Short mmCIF file of C-alpha atoms and ligand atoms in Angstrom, two decimals:
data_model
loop_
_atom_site.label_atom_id
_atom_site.label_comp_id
_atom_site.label_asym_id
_atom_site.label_seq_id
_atom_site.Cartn_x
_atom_site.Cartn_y
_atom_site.Cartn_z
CA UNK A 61 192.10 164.84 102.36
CA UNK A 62 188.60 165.95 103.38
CA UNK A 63 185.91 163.11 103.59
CA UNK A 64 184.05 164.95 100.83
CA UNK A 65 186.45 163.85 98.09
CA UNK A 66 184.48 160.94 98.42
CA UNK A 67 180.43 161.28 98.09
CA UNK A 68 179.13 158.40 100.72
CA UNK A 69 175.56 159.56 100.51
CA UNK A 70 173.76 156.59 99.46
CA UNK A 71 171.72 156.85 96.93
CA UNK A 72 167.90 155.57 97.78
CA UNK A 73 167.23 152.87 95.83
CA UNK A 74 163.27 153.69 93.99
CA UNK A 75 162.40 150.45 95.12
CA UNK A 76 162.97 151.04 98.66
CA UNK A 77 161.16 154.72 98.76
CA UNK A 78 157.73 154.74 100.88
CA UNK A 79 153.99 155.30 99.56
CA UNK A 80 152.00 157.48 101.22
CA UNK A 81 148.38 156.32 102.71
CA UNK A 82 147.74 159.87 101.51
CA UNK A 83 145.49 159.30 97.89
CA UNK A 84 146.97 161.72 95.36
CA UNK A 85 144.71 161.11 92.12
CA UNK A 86 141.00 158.96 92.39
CA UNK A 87 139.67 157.62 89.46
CA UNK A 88 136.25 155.62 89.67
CA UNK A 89 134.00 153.89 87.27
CA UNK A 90 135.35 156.52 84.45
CA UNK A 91 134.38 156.42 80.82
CA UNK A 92 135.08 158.84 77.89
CA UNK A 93 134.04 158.93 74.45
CA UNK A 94 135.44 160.82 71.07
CA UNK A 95 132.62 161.40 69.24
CA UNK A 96 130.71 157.55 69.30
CA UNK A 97 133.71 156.05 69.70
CA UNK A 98 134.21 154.24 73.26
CA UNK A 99 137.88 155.60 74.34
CA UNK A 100 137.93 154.87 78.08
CA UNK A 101 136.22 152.01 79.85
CA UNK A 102 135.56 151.64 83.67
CA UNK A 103 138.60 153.41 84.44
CA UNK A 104 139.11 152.60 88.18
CA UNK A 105 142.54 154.06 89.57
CA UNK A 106 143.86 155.41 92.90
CA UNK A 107 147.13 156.67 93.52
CA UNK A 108 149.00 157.36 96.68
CA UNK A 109 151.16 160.26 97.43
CA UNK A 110 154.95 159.26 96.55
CA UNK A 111 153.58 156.52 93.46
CA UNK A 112 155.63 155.89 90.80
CA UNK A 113 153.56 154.30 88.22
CA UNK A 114 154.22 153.00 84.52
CA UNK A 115 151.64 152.88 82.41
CA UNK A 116 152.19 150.25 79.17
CA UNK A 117 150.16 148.98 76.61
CA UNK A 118 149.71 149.07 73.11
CA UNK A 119 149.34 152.01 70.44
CA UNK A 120 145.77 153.15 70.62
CA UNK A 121 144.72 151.59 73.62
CA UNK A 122 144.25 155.27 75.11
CA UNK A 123 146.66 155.85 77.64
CA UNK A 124 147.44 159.30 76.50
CA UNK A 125 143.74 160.07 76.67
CA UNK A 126 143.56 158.71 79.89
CA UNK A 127 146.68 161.15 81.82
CA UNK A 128 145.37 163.92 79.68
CA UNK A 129 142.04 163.13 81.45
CA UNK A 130 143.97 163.88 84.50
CA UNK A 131 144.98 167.45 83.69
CA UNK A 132 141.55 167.90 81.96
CA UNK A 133 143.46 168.55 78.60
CA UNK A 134 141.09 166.26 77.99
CA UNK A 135 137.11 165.92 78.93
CA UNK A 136 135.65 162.57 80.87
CA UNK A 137 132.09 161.94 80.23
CA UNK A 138 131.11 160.06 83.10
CA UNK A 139 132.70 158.63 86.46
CA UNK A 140 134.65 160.70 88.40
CA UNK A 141 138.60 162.22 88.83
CA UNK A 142 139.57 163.25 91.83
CA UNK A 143 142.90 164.76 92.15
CA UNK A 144 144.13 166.56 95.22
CA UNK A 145 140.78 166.25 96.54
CA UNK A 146 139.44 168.66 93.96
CA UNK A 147 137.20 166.77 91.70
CA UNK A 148 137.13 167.44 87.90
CA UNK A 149 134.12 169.00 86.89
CA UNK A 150 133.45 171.94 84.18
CA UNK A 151 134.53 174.34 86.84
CA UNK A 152 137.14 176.32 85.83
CA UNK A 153 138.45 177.41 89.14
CA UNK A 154 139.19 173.51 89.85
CA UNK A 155 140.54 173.39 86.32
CA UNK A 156 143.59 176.08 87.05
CA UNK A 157 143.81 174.56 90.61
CA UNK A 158 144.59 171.23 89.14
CA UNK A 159 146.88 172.25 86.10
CA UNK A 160 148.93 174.19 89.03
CA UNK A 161 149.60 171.49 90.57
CA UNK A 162 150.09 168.67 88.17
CA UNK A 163 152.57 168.97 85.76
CA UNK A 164 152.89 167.28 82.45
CA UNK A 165 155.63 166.33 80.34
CA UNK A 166 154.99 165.39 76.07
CA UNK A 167 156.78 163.28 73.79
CA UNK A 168 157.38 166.52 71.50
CA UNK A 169 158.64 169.11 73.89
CA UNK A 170 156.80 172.44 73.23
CA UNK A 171 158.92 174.47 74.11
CA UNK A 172 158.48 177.93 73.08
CA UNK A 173 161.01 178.38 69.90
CA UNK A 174 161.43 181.96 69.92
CA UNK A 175 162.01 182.40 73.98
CA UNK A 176 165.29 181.25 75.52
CA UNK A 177 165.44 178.13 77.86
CA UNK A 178 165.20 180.35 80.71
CA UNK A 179 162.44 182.37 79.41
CA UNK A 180 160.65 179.38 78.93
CA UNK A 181 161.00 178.51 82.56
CA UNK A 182 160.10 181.62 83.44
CA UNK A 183 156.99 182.35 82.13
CA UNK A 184 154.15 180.66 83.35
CA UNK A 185 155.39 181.60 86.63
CA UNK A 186 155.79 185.03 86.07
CA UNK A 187 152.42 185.38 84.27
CA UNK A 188 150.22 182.80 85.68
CA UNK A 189 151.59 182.53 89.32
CA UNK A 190 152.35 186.44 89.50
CA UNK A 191 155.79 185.22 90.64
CA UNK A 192 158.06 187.94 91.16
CA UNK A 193 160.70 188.13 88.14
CA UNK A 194 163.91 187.80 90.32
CA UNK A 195 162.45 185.41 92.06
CA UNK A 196 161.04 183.24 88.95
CA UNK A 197 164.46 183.61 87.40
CA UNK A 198 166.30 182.06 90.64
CA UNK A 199 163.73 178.77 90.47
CA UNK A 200 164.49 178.42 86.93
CA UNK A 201 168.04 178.12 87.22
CA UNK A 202 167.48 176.09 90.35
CA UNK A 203 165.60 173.54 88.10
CA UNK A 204 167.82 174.12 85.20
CA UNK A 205 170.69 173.06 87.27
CA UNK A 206 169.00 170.27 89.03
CA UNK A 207 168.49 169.06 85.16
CA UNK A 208 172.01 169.46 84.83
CA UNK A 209 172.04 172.51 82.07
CA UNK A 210 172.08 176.05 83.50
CA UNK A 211 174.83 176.88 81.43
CA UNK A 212 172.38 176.33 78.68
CA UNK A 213 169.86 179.07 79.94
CA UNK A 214 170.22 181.68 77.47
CA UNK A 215 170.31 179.66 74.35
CA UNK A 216 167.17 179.05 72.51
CA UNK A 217 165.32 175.51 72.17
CA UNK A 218 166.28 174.90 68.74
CA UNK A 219 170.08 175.43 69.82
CA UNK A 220 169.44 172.22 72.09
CA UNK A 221 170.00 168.64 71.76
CA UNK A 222 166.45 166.80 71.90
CA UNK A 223 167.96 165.56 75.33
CA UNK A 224 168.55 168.82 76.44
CA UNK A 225 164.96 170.35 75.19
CA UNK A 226 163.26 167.74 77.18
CA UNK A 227 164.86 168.38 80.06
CA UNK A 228 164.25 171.50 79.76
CA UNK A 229 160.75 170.81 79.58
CA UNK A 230 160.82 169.14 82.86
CA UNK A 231 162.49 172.23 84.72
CA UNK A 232 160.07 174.03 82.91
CA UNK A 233 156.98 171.98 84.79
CA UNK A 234 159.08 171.85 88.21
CA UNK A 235 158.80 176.10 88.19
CA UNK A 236 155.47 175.90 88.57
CA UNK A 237 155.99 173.22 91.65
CA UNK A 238 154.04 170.44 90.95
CA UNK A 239 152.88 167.83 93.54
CA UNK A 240 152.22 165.31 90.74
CA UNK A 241 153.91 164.56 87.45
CA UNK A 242 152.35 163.39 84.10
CA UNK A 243 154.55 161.86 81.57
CA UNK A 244 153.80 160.88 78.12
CA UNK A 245 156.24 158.92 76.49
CA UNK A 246 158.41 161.34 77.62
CA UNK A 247 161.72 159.41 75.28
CA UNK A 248 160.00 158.36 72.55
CA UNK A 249 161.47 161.00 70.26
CA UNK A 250 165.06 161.01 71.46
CA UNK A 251 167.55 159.15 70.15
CA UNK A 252 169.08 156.36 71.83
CA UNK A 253 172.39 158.44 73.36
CA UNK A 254 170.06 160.83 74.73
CA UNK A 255 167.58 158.54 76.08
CA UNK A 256 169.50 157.53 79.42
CA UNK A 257 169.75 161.87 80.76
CA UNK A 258 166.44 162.02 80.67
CA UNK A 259 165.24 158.76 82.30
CA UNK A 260 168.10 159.93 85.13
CA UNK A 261 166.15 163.11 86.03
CA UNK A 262 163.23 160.99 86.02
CA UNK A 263 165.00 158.83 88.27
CA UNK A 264 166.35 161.80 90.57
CA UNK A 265 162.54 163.23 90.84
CA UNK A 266 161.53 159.44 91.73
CA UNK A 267 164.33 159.69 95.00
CA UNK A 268 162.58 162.89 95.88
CA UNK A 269 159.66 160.93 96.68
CA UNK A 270 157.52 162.83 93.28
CA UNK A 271 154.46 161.38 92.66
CA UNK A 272 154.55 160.43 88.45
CA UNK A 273 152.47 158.37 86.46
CA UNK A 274 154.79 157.72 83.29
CA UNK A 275 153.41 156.46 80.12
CA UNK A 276 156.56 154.87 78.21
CA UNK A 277 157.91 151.54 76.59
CA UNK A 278 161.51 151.92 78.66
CA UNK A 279 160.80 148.75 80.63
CA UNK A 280 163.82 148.74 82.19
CA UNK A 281 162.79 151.99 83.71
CA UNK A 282 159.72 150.59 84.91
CA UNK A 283 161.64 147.51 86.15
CA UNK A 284 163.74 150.14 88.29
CA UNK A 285 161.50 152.91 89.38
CA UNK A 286 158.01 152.19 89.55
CA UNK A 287 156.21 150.28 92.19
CA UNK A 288 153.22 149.60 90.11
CA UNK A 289 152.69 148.79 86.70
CA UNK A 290 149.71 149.22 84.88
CA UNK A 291 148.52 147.40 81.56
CA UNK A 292 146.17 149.02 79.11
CA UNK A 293 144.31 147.24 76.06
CA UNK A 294 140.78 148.80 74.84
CA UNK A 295 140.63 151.87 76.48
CA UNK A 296 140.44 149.19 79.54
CA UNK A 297 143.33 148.66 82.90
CA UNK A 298 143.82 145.08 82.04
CA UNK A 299 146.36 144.19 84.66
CA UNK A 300 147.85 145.77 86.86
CA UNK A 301 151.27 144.58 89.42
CA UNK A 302 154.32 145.50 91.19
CA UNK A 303 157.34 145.36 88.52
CA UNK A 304 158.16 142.08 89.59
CA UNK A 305 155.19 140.43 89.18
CA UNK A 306 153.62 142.28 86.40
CA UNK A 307 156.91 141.11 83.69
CA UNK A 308 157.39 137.30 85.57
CA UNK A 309 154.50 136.43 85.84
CA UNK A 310 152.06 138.30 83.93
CA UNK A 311 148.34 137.63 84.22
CA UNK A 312 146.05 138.38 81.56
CA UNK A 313 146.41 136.58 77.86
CA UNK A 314 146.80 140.14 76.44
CA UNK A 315 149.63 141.33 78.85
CA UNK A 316 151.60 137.77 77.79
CA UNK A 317 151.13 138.59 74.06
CA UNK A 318 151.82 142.70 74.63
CA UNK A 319 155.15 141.53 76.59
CA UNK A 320 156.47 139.15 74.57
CA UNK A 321 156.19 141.61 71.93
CA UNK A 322 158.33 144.44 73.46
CA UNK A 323 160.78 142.39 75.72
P1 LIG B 503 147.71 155.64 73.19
O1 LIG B 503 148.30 156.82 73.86
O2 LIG B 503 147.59 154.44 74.04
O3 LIG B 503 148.41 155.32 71.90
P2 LIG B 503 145.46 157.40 72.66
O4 LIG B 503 144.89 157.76 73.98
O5 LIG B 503 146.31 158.39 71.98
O6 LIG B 503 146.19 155.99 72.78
O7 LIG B 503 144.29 157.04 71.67
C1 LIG B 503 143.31 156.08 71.98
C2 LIG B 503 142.34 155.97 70.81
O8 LIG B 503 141.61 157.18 70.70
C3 LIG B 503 143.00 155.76 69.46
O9 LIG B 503 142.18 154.89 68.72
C4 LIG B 503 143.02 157.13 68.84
O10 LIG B 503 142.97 157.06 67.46
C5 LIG B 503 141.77 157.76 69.41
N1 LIG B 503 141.90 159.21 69.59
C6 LIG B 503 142.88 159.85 70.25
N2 LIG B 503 142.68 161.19 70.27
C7 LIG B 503 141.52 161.38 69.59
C8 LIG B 503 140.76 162.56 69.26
N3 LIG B 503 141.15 163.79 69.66
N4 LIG B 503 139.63 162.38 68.55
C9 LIG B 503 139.21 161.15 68.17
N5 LIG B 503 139.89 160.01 68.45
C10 LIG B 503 141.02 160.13 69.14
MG1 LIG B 504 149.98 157.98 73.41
#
């Protein structure tokens, strides 16, 4: 028998995986408003190359506004984001610079209903890359396989299992070859069964040393993967910790209350 019947490749612990000294994302002294209403407060924030970081907190207290911030889905009023070393401004050259090389991964999955899984892969690179089609087609299934469903590539979303449609969605963002991954309660709309395949390609792209800031309430994922928590309240980084720390021996008054309501 071959040595290969039996897979002795250890798998890298999260935990154990090295940070850069390399700064991915910079956010300083960064505020944003909605109208008159104060949504983001001092935001101060710098991640390294190869961070995995959980963001938590209650409903409201704008951590979707804040990674949206990051791709400039949304607008900061004052303070600056630096990502890649190309700051955020109204420029819309930086603004397709930085969307090519962050991707971003919803709660609902937006997929495109009337184009097949691989189609959907396929697409932005083909049209906003100028990726050749052959070549476009052979990334997707690379992803699609990597997310463990290339036999699922010419079906269309709505033929999928939510599981399956969000993974889909992260192939989908890997085609476009991201340095830095944005997720958004990327579970919150699966059912339970389906919850554990997609925090496992999370995982995978975690061992590959992808930098992600994940917004999400799976606290045992955080407990696994990330190497820094971060606690939001007010539109306001209350806390912030290594896993460890951050649920053992939380800090702030609000982080205790937030905690003991979710653990
Ligand atoms: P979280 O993701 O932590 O639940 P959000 O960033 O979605 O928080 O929202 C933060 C606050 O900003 C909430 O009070 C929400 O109602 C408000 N908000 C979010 N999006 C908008 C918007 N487009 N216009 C006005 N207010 C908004
Ligand atoms: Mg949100």
């Amino acid at each position: 028998m071959s040595d290969t019947a039996f897979d002795t490749t250890p798998v890298i612990a999260p935990s154990a995986l090295k940070v850069s000294d390399e700064v991915a994302i910079e956010i300083s002294n960064m505020n944003k408003w909605y109208g008159s209403f104060h949504v983001l407060r001092d935001i101060d924030l710098t991640v390294h190359r190869g961070e995995r970081i959980v963001i938590a907190g209650p409903s409201g207290s704008g951590k979707s506004t804040m990674i949206r911030c990051i791709n400039r889905l949304e607008e900061h009023q004052s303070g600056k984001i630096i990502v890649d070393g190309t700051e955020l401004t109204s420029d819309l050259k930086n603004i397709d610079k930085i969307r090519s090389e962050v991707g971003m991964c919803f709660q609902h999955f937006n997929l495109f209903p009337h184009l097949t899984i691989l189609e959907n892969c396929t697409l932005a690179p083909i049209w906003v890359r100028k990726t050749p089609k052959k070549e476009a087609v052979e990334t997707a299934m690379h992803f699609l396989e990597k997310v463990k469903i290339p036999d699922q590539a010419n079906k269309y979303p709505g033929q999928l299992s939510g599981g399956q449609q969000q993974r889909v969605a992260i192939a989908r963002s890997l085609c476009m070859k991201p340095r830095i991954m944005l997720f958004d309660e990327p579970t919150s709309a699966l059912d339970p069964e389906m919850i554990k395949e997609v925090l496992d390609t999370m995982i995978e792209l975690a061992q590959e040393g992808m930098t992600m800031i994940c917004v999400t309430h799976e606290m045992g994922f955080a407990r696994q993967v990330a190497n820094r928590v971060i606690f939001m309240d007010q539109g306001q980084i209350v806390e912030q910790n290594e896993p460890e720390e951050f649920f053992n021996n939380p800090r702030s008054e609000r982080t205790k209350l937030f905690l003991s309501q979710i653990l």
